[in-house]
Amino acid sequence: MPHSHLIKPLIGEQYPTIDYGKGVYLYDTDGHEYVDACSGAVTANLGHGMEEILQSIVNQGNKVAFVYRSQFSNQPAEELASFLNEKTGYPWTFFVNSGSEAVETAIKIAIQHWQEKGKPLKRKILSRWLSYHGITFGALSASGHPSRRERFDSFLGDWPTIEPPYCAHCPFGKTYPSCGLACASQLDTMISRIGAANIAAFIAEPIIGAAGGAITPPKGYYGRIKEICEAHDILFISDEVMTGCGRTGTFLALEQWGVKADIVAVGKGLSAGYAPIAATLISEKIMEPIVHGSKVIMSGHTFSGNPMSATAALAVLKLIDSERIIEGVDQKGTYLKNLLEKCRTEFSFIQDIRGRGLMWGIEFDERGTGFTSFIVQNGVENGILLYPASAGIDGRKGSAIMVAPPLNSTKRELEEIVKRLRRTFQMAAENWKVT
């Protein structure tokens, strides 16, 4: 093959070249079919090749493709912000290009909020171990993802402070509910040690994605977290880049715990992969001192809220809304979970299955280094795309994958996903040797 000038995730590795996609399926240039069981990076919430979305992008492109945010507003961005307000109740939206940038913006706004209130010492950000908030320095500083931190550790802030709500491997050696939510109460302890006067915000993923394989907190967890934050006058940032826009069965996952964050980061499913866009959603309370103070959010990106990306996201969200797709996610999720549980009875190396809606994690027992890669690579051979995830209380030794198909997948397509997944597990049972 000719030399590629494109830097791939693993340099020197030969990747299939994609030709086209339709629905939950992707096809490469050699004619191989793949069922997209993880929506790419838990992004393609409506699958591939949705004509109405693509046509809306073309129509906008025929009008104007780009304007700079400091010179103009544009109708698609205005409408998208209004739509998000209607769906979430957050009256302010700042558009960016990726989830990492949405998290960075959320952190900047939290710090600026306190500056404008005359409390500049409140600038520390607390977070959890086994978390992933993005690859830029600020977002990575907030991430408790050991393997992704280590190369840049000397440059990163030492932000992760508390243990994850990891019931399958409780870091406190307790069992829910007799544990008394010790993992949440630890936040109170850490705030007391650091001093609330120095802390701007606490950030968490409602369901832990890449760093934990859909670790899902128990009932009452986020209520306790929010209570602690409010008691100490600390903001709560919810990173819904992966879980937002209907992935878990509600528009924002945190709704399922009956809690509302002060600031929310959304991305991925916001445009379902049809264009690069993400957003930071901000409550009135957080914006109030800025609106009556500097009137400027100290953040900005060249392509923020550009009309093409905003159009794509608006078309995606309107389609999800008009076809009532989120309303069907719980039922489909239960169906998928039951299919996955049948696999669990067949393969002893499956240790835990967890998640909500159409975001499921499968954790394996300690098969040794490389088992996740083995499953993902053999999945490709069996025509199924799976998302690798870290697991284990140290975030290094465990193995997990995520199954998160498009929200509009049919039951037959979910059955096909599990059929190919079972074939992949069978290969692992026959060929992988525990090291």
Short mmCIF file of C-alpha atoms in Angstrom, two decimals:
data_model
loop_
_atom_site.label_atom_id
_atom_site.label_comp_id
_atom_site.label_asym_id
_atom_site.label_seq_id
_atom_site.Cartn_x
_atom_site.Cartn_y
_atom_site.Cartn_z
CA MET A 1 0.00 0.00 0.00
CA PRO A 2 1.20 3.58 -0.67
CA HIS A 3 2.56 5.54 2.29
CA SER A 4 -0.14 7.41 4.20
CA HIS A 5 0.55 10.98 5.27
CA LEU A 6 -2.32 10.85 7.77
CA ILE A 7 -1.40 10.30 11.43
CA LYS A 8 -3.58 7.43 12.66
CA PRO A 9 -4.34 6.53 16.30
CA LEU A 10 -1.65 3.86 16.09
CA ILE A 11 1.04 4.87 13.62
CA GLY A 12 1.86 2.12 11.16
CA GLU A 13 -1.40 0.26 11.78
CA GLN A 14 -3.52 -0.52 8.72
CA TYR A 15 -7.09 0.71 9.19
CA PRO A 16 -9.99 -0.13 6.88
CA THR A 17 -11.04 2.83 4.73
CA ILE A 18 -14.70 3.64 5.16
CA ASP A 19 -16.75 4.09 2.01
CA TYR A 20 -20.26 4.89 3.24
CA GLY A 21 -22.73 4.36 6.05
CA LYS A 22 -26.44 3.70 6.26
CA GLY A 23 -28.37 3.45 9.49
CA VAL A 24 -26.48 1.37 12.05
CA TYR A 25 -24.15 -0.07 9.38
CA LEU A 26 -20.85 1.10 7.91
CA TYR A 27 -19.19 -0.27 4.77
CA ASP A 28 -15.51 -0.09 3.88
CA THR A 29 -13.94 0.16 0.44
CA ASP A 30 -13.40 -3.61 0.38
CA GLY A 31 -17.12 -4.18 0.84
CA HIS A 32 -16.99 -5.35 4.46
CA GLU A 33 -20.03 -4.54 6.61
CA TYR A 34 -19.81 -3.37 10.23
CA VAL A 35 -22.65 -2.88 12.66
CA ASP A 36 -21.88 0.30 14.59
CA ALA A 37 -22.58 -1.01 18.08
CA CYS A 38 -20.90 1.94 19.77
CA SER A 39 -22.07 4.83 17.56
CA GLY A 40 -18.43 5.55 16.76
CA ALA A 41 -17.28 7.15 20.00
CA VAL A 42 -20.82 7.10 21.46
CA THR A 43 -21.58 9.92 19.03
CA ALA A 44 -23.63 8.79 16.00
CA ASN A 45 -26.94 8.84 17.92
CA LEU A 46 -29.00 8.54 14.74
CA GLY A 47 -26.72 6.29 12.73
CA HIS A 48 -25.40 7.19 9.32
CA GLY A 49 -26.72 8.67 6.08
CA MET A 50 -29.82 10.46 7.38
CA GLU A 51 -30.92 12.33 4.26
CA GLU A 52 -32.98 15.03 5.98
CA ILE A 53 -30.03 16.03 8.16
CA LEU A 54 -27.61 16.06 5.24
CA GLN A 55 -30.02 18.11 3.14
CA SER A 56 -30.39 20.73 5.86
CA ILE A 57 -26.60 21.13 5.91
CA VAL A 58 -26.53 21.53 2.12
CA ASN A 59 -29.31 24.13 2.26
CA GLN A 60 -27.45 26.15 4.89
CA GLY A 61 -24.21 25.86 2.92
CA ASN A 62 -25.95 27.43 -0.04
CA LYS A 63 -26.72 30.45 2.16
CA VAL A 64 -23.57 30.91 4.24
CA ALA A 65 -21.15 28.36 5.70
CA PHE A 66 -19.18 30.51 8.14
CA VAL A 67 -19.38 33.77 10.06
CA TYR A 68 -17.15 34.88 12.90
CA ARG A 69 -18.87 35.10 16.28
CA SER A 70 -17.39 38.50 17.21
CA GLN A 71 -18.84 40.04 14.01
CA PHE A 72 -22.21 38.33 13.52
CA SER A 73 -24.78 36.08 15.06
CA ASN A 74 -26.61 33.60 12.82
CA GLN A 75 -30.08 32.14 12.81
CA PRO A 76 -29.16 28.43 13.19
CA ALA A 77 -27.06 29.14 16.29
CA GLU A 78 -29.81 31.33 17.78
CA GLU A 79 -32.44 28.65 17.14
CA LEU A 80 -30.23 25.89 18.53
CA ALA A 81 -29.59 27.82 21.75
CA SER A 82 -33.35 28.40 22.11
CA PHE A 83 -34.07 24.72 21.49
CA LEU A 84 -31.56 23.69 24.16
CA ASN A 85 -33.13 26.14 26.59
CA GLU A 86 -36.54 24.61 25.90
CA LYS A 87 -35.26 21.07 26.46
CA THR A 88 -32.99 21.64 29.45
CA GLY A 89 -34.08 24.86 31.15
CA TYR A 90 -30.60 26.39 30.87
CA PRO A 91 -31.06 29.95 29.56
CA TRP A 92 -27.47 30.49 28.35
CA THR A 93 -25.45 28.49 25.81
CA PHE A 94 -21.85 28.85 24.65
CA PHE A 95 -21.04 26.84 21.49
CA VAL A 96 -17.66 25.24 20.90
CA ASN A 97 -16.30 22.50 18.64
CA SER A 98 -15.67 19.48 20.87
CA GLY A 99 -16.46 17.98 24.25
CA SER A 100 -13.00 18.84 25.57
CA GLU A 101 -13.61 22.51 24.73
CA ALA A 102 -17.07 22.41 26.32
CA VAL A 103 -15.52 21.14 29.55
CA GLU A 104 -12.73 23.74 29.41
CA THR A 105 -15.33 26.46 28.90
CA ALA A 106 -17.39 25.16 31.82
CA ILE A 107 -14.33 25.30 34.07
CA LYS A 108 -13.44 28.83 32.91
CA ILE A 109 -16.97 30.06 33.49
CA ALA A 110 -17.03 28.55 36.99
CA ILE A 111 -13.81 30.33 37.91
CA GLN A 112 -14.93 33.59 36.28
CA HIS A 113 -18.24 33.43 38.15
CA TRP A 114 -16.41 33.64 41.46
CA GLN A 115 -14.01 36.32 40.21
CA GLU A 116 -16.93 38.51 39.23
CA LYS A 117 -18.47 37.93 42.66
CA GLY A 118 -15.29 39.20 44.31
CA LYS A 119 -14.03 35.75 45.38
CA PRO A 120 -10.91 35.20 43.23
CA LEU A 121 -9.45 32.59 45.61
CA LYS A 122 -12.21 30.14 44.62
CA ARG A 123 -10.36 28.67 41.65
CA LYS A 124 -9.66 25.01 42.41
CA ILE A 125 -11.64 22.34 40.53
CA LEU A 126 -12.37 18.99 42.20
CA SER A 127 -13.12 15.80 40.29
CA ARG A 128 -13.12 12.02 40.63
CA TRP A 129 -10.73 9.23 39.85
CA LEU A 130 -11.86 6.98 36.98
CA SER A 131 -13.16 9.92 34.98
CA TYR A 132 -12.46 11.32 31.54
CA HIS A 133 -13.31 14.89 30.60
CA GLY A 134 -11.20 15.48 27.49
CA ILE A 135 -7.72 15.57 26.01
CA THR A 136 -6.86 19.29 26.25
CA PHE A 137 -4.74 20.27 29.27
CA GLY A 138 -7.56 21.72 31.35
CA ALA A 139 -9.97 18.87 30.65
CA LEU A 140 -7.21 16.29 31.13
CA SER A 141 -6.28 17.90 34.46
CA ALA A 142 -9.85 17.25 35.59
CA SER A 143 -9.68 13.65 34.36
CA GLY A 144 -8.91 10.76 36.66
CA HIS A 145 -7.81 8.54 33.78
CA PRO A 146 -4.35 7.26 34.79
CA SER A 147 -3.17 5.97 31.42
CA ARG A 148 -4.17 9.17 29.59
CA ARG A 149 -2.65 11.43 32.26
CA GLU A 150 0.76 9.82 32.69
CA ARG A 151 2.54 11.19 29.61
CA PHE A 152 1.63 14.78 30.53
CA ASP A 153 1.41 14.46 34.29
CA SER A 154 4.05 17.09 35.05
CA PHE A 155 1.97 19.68 33.14
CA LEU A 156 -1.42 18.78 34.57
CA GLY A 157 -3.26 20.10 37.57
CA ASP A 158 -3.63 17.61 40.42
CA TRP A 159 -7.43 17.77 40.36
CA PRO A 160 -8.95 14.28 40.89
CA THR A 161 -9.68 14.03 44.60
CA ILE A 162 -12.44 11.52 45.38
CA GLU A 163 -13.20 7.89 44.58
CA PRO A 164 -15.74 6.91 41.92
CA PRO A 165 -19.19 5.44 42.73
CA TYR A 166 -17.93 2.00 41.64
CA CYS A 167 -20.30 -0.46 43.31
CA ALA A 168 -18.80 -3.47 41.49
CA HIS A 169 -15.45 -2.74 43.18
CA CYS A 170 -16.29 -0.42 46.05
CA PRO A 171 -13.11 1.45 47.00
CA PHE A 172 -14.37 1.53 50.59
CA GLY A 173 -15.13 -2.20 50.75
CA LYS A 174 -18.80 -1.51 51.40
CA THR A 175 -22.11 -2.55 49.84
CA TYR A 176 -24.98 -0.33 48.74
CA PRO A 177 -27.21 0.81 50.43
CA SER A 178 -25.62 0.05 53.81
CA CYS A 179 -22.56 2.00 52.60
CA GLY A 180 -24.39 5.24 53.29
CA LEU A 181 -23.03 6.57 49.97
CA ALA A 182 -19.51 6.83 51.38
CA CYS A 183 -18.20 7.65 47.89
CA ALA A 184 -20.36 10.79 47.77
CA SER A 185 -19.70 11.79 51.38
CA GLN A 186 -15.96 11.70 50.69
CA LEU A 187 -16.46 14.94 48.77
CA ASP A 188 -17.41 16.65 52.02
CA THR A 189 -14.20 15.43 53.65
CA MET A 190 -12.02 16.61 50.78
CA ILE A 191 -13.66 20.04 50.70
CA SER A 192 -12.98 20.43 54.42
CA ARG A 193 -9.33 19.55 53.90
CA ILE A 194 -8.77 21.89 50.95
CA GLY A 195 -11.06 24.65 52.17
CA ALA A 196 -14.28 25.69 50.45
CA ALA A 197 -12.94 29.23 50.13
CA ASN A 198 -10.43 27.88 47.58
CA ILE A 199 -12.77 25.69 45.50
CA ALA A 200 -14.74 26.88 42.48
CA ALA A 201 -16.47 23.69 41.35
CA PHE A 202 -16.78 19.92 41.35
CA ILE A 203 -17.09 18.17 37.97
CA ALA A 204 -18.42 14.68 37.24
CA GLU A 205 -19.78 12.53 34.41
CA PRO A 206 -23.28 11.31 35.37
CA ILE A 207 -22.28 7.89 34.03
CA ILE A 208 -18.54 7.29 33.72
CA GLY A 209 -17.61 6.54 30.10
CA ALA A 210 -14.16 5.80 28.70
CA ALA A 211 -12.45 5.68 32.10
CA GLY A 212 -14.84 3.16 33.63
CA GLY A 213 -17.06 1.43 31.09
CA ALA A 214 -20.45 2.95 32.03
CA ILE A 215 -20.02 2.98 35.81
CA THR A 216 -23.45 4.06 37.01
CA PRO A 217 -23.93 5.60 40.49
CA PRO A 218 -26.69 4.27 42.74
CA LYS A 219 -29.88 6.08 43.66
CA GLY A 220 -29.30 9.11 45.86
CA TYR A 221 -25.66 9.62 44.86
CA TYR A 222 -26.04 12.88 42.96
CA GLY A 223 -28.56 14.22 45.44
CA ARG A 224 -25.86 13.89 48.10
CA ILE A 225 -23.20 15.42 45.82
CA LYS A 226 -25.40 18.43 45.04
CA GLU A 227 -26.27 18.84 48.74
CA ILE A 228 -22.56 18.93 49.66
CA CYS A 229 -21.73 21.40 46.90
CA GLU A 230 -24.52 23.76 47.94
CA ALA A 231 -23.58 23.52 51.62
CA HIS A 232 -20.06 24.69 50.80
CA ASP A 233 -20.99 27.25 48.10
CA ILE A 234 -19.29 25.21 45.36
CA LEU A 235 -20.60 24.88 41.80
CA PHE A 236 -21.52 21.50 40.30
CA ILE A 237 -20.50 20.90 36.68
CA SER A 238 -22.06 17.93 34.90
CA ASP A 239 -20.04 16.53 31.99
CA GLU A 240 -22.78 15.19 29.71
CA VAL A 241 -20.63 15.11 26.57
CA MET A 242 -21.24 11.36 26.26
CA THR A 243 -24.48 10.93 28.21
CA GLY A 244 -26.44 13.95 26.98
CA CYS A 245 -28.96 14.43 24.15
CA GLY A 246 -30.99 11.32 24.94
CA ARG A 247 -28.31 8.64 25.22
CA THR A 248 -29.53 7.38 28.61
CA GLY A 249 -33.29 7.82 28.11
CA THR A 250 -33.65 11.44 29.20
CA PHE A 251 -32.28 14.51 27.43
CA LEU A 252 -29.70 14.92 30.20
CA ALA A 253 -28.70 11.87 32.20
CA LEU A 254 -28.61 13.77 35.48
CA GLU A 255 -32.39 14.15 35.26
CA GLN A 256 -32.64 10.50 36.32
CA TRP A 257 -31.20 11.38 39.74
CA GLY A 258 -33.53 14.37 40.07
CA VAL A 259 -30.63 16.81 40.18
CA LYS A 260 -29.80 19.93 38.17
CA ALA A 261 -26.18 21.00 37.76
CA ASP A 262 -25.06 24.63 37.67
CA ILE A 263 -23.18 24.17 34.39
CA VAL A 264 -23.45 21.36 31.82
CA ALA A 265 -21.15 20.31 28.98
CA VAL A 266 -22.78 18.53 26.02
CA GLY A 267 -21.29 17.29 22.76
CA LYS A 268 -21.05 14.07 20.72
CA GLY A 269 -24.77 13.35 20.28
CA LEU A 270 -25.57 17.06 20.00
CA SER A 271 -24.99 16.77 16.25
CA ALA A 272 -24.93 12.95 16.21
CA GLY A 273 -21.63 13.12 14.34
CA TYR A 274 -22.96 15.10 11.38
CA ALA A 275 -20.78 18.13 12.22
CA PRO A 276 -18.26 19.13 14.91
CA ILE A 277 -20.10 20.99 17.68
CA ALA A 278 -20.44 20.97 21.45
CA ALA A 279 -21.90 23.34 23.98
CA THR A 280 -21.66 24.60 27.53
CA LEU A 281 -25.06 25.25 29.15
CA ILE A 282 -25.13 27.75 32.00
CA SER A 283 -27.77 28.55 34.62
CA GLU A 284 -29.03 32.05 35.32
CA LYS A 285 -27.42 32.05 38.77
CA ILE A 286 -23.97 31.45 37.30
CA MET A 287 -24.32 34.03 34.52
CA GLU A 288 -25.85 36.76 36.68
CA PRO A 289 -22.60 38.31 38.04
CA ILE A 290 -21.01 38.15 34.58
CA VAL A 291 -24.02 39.76 32.89
CA HIS A 292 -23.93 42.57 35.45
CA GLY A 293 -20.14 42.69 35.48
CA SER A 294 -17.65 42.30 32.62
CA LYS A 295 -20.34 41.02 30.18
CA VAL A 296 -17.69 38.84 28.53
CA ILE A 297 -17.07 35.09 28.82
CA MET A 298 -13.29 34.83 28.61
CA SER A 299 -13.31 32.02 26.06
CA GLY A 300 -13.86 31.77 22.34
CA HIS A 301 -13.14 29.70 19.25
CA THR A 302 -12.98 30.58 15.58
CA PHE A 303 -15.66 28.08 14.62
CA SER A 304 -17.91 28.59 17.69
CA GLY A 305 -21.58 28.35 16.69
CA ASN A 306 -20.84 28.38 12.99
CA PRO A 307 -24.06 28.09 10.93
CA MET A 308 -23.20 24.74 9.30
CA SER A 309 -22.58 22.92 12.59
CA ALA A 310 -25.50 24.63 14.31
CA THR A 311 -27.78 23.62 11.44
CA ALA A 312 -26.68 20.00 11.69
CA ALA A 313 -27.29 19.91 15.45
CA LEU A 314 -30.67 21.61 15.12
CA ALA A 315 -31.75 19.13 12.46
CA VAL A 316 -30.63 16.21 14.65
CA LEU A 317 -32.43 17.44 17.76
CA LYS A 318 -35.62 18.32 15.87
CA LEU A 319 -35.70 14.86 14.29
CA ILE A 320 -35.15 13.20 17.68
CA ASP A 321 -37.95 15.35 19.06
CA SER A 322 -40.46 14.92 16.23
CA GLU A 323 -40.03 11.14 16.12
CA ARG A 324 -40.09 10.87 19.93
CA ILE A 325 -36.89 8.85 19.81
CA ILE A 326 -35.81 9.52 23.40
CA GLU A 327 -39.11 8.11 24.66
CA GLY A 328 -38.20 4.73 23.18
CA VAL A 329 -34.66 4.56 24.57
CA ASP A 330 -35.56 3.02 27.96
CA GLN A 331 -37.50 0.15 26.38
CA LYS A 332 -34.78 -0.55 23.84
CA GLY A 333 -32.17 -0.31 26.58
CA THR A 334 -33.96 -2.88 28.70
CA TYR A 335 -34.22 -5.19 25.69
CA LEU A 336 -30.51 -4.81 24.95
CA LYS A 337 -29.54 -5.35 28.58
CA ASN A 338 -31.53 -8.58 28.71
CA LEU A 339 -29.74 -9.81 25.59
CA LEU A 340 -26.39 -8.92 27.12
CA GLU A 341 -27.30 -10.68 30.37
CA LYS A 342 -27.87 -13.89 28.40
CA CYS A 343 -24.27 -13.55 27.15
CA ARG A 344 -23.17 -13.20 30.75
CA THR A 345 -24.59 -16.63 31.56
CA GLU A 346 -22.66 -18.13 28.64
CA PHE A 347 -19.24 -16.55 29.20
CA SER A 348 -17.69 -16.71 32.65
CA PHE A 349 -15.24 -13.90 31.93
CA ILE A 350 -18.09 -11.33 31.90
CA GLN A 351 -17.98 -9.84 35.39
CA ASP A 352 -20.44 -6.95 35.29
CA ILE A 353 -23.00 -5.34 32.98
CA ARG A 354 -24.08 -1.81 33.83
CA GLY A 355 -25.47 1.37 32.35
CA ARG A 356 -28.68 3.19 31.46
CA GLY A 357 -30.72 3.58 28.28
CA LEU A 358 -28.54 2.72 25.29
CA MET A 359 -25.19 3.13 27.06
CA TRP A 360 -23.97 -0.19 28.45
CA GLY A 361 -20.63 -1.24 29.81
CA ILE A 362 -19.38 -4.83 29.98
CA GLU A 363 -16.54 -5.41 32.44
CA PHE A 364 -14.45 -8.55 32.22
CA ASP A 365 -12.57 -10.40 34.92
CA GLU A 366 -8.80 -10.00 35.03
CA ARG A 367 -7.81 -11.57 31.72
CA GLY A 368 -4.46 -9.81 31.60
CA THR A 369 -3.14 -6.89 29.61
CA GLY A 370 -4.60 -6.53 26.15
CA PHE A 371 -7.92 -8.33 26.58
CA THR A 372 -10.00 -5.28 25.71
CA SER A 373 -7.97 -4.76 22.53
CA PHE A 374 -8.38 -8.44 21.70
CA ILE A 375 -12.17 -8.15 22.00
CA VAL A 376 -12.35 -4.93 19.97
CA GLN A 377 -10.06 -6.22 17.20
CA ASN A 378 -11.88 -9.54 16.93
CA GLY A 379 -15.13 -7.62 16.92
CA VAL A 380 -13.95 -5.87 13.76
CA GLU A 381 -13.26 -9.29 12.24
CA ASN A 382 -16.84 -10.27 13.12
CA GLY A 383 -18.29 -7.07 11.69
CA ILE A 384 -19.07 -5.30 14.95
CA LEU A 385 -17.61 -2.03 16.23
CA LEU A 386 -17.12 -1.79 20.02
CA TYR A 387 -15.82 1.02 22.23
CA PRO A 388 -12.85 0.18 24.50
CA ALA A 389 -12.92 1.37 28.10
CA SER A 390 -10.73 1.21 31.16
CA ALA A 391 -11.88 -0.55 34.31
CA GLY A 392 -10.68 -1.77 37.68
CA ILE A 393 -10.30 0.38 40.78
CA ASP A 394 -6.83 1.52 39.68
CA GLY A 395 -8.08 2.37 36.17
CA ARG A 396 -5.29 0.32 34.59
CA LYS A 397 -5.60 -3.43 35.12
CA GLY A 398 -9.28 -3.87 34.31
CA SER A 399 -10.86 -4.59 30.95
CA ALA A 400 -14.16 -3.30 29.63
CA ILE A 401 -16.03 -2.37 26.48
CA MET A 402 -19.07 -0.22 25.84
CA VAL A 403 -22.09 -1.10 23.73
CA ALA A 404 -23.95 2.07 22.75
CA PRO A 405 -25.78 1.75 19.42
CA PRO A 406 -27.72 4.57 17.73
CA LEU A 407 -30.86 5.62 19.59
CA ASN A 408 -33.06 4.74 16.61
CA SER A 409 -31.79 1.16 16.37
CA THR A 410 -34.53 -1.44 15.89
CA LYS A 411 -34.93 -4.55 18.03
CA ARG A 412 -33.78 -6.63 15.10
CA GLU A 413 -30.62 -4.53 14.85
CA LEU A 414 -30.01 -4.91 18.59
CA GLU A 415 -30.34 -8.67 18.15
CA GLU A 416 -27.80 -8.55 15.31
CA ILE A 417 -25.41 -6.60 17.51
CA VAL A 418 -25.58 -9.23 20.26
CA LYS A 419 -25.30 -12.05 17.71
CA ARG A 420 -21.99 -10.66 16.44
CA LEU A 421 -20.89 -9.84 19.98
CA ARG A 422 -21.54 -13.41 21.09
CA ARG A 423 -19.45 -14.67 18.18
CA THR A 424 -16.64 -12.37 19.31
CA PHE A 425 -16.88 -13.61 22.90
CA GLN A 426 -16.77 -17.19 21.64
CA MET A 427 -13.50 -16.46 19.86
CA ALA A 428 -12.12 -15.03 23.08
CA ALA A 429 -13.22 -18.08 25.06
CA GLU A 430 -11.44 -20.35 22.61
CA ASN A 431 -8.29 -18.36 21.87
CA TRP A 432 -7.37 -16.00 24.71
CA LYS A 433 -4.99 -17.29 27.35
CA VAL A 434 -5.05 -15.56 30.75
CA THR A 435 -1.63 -14.02 31.39
#
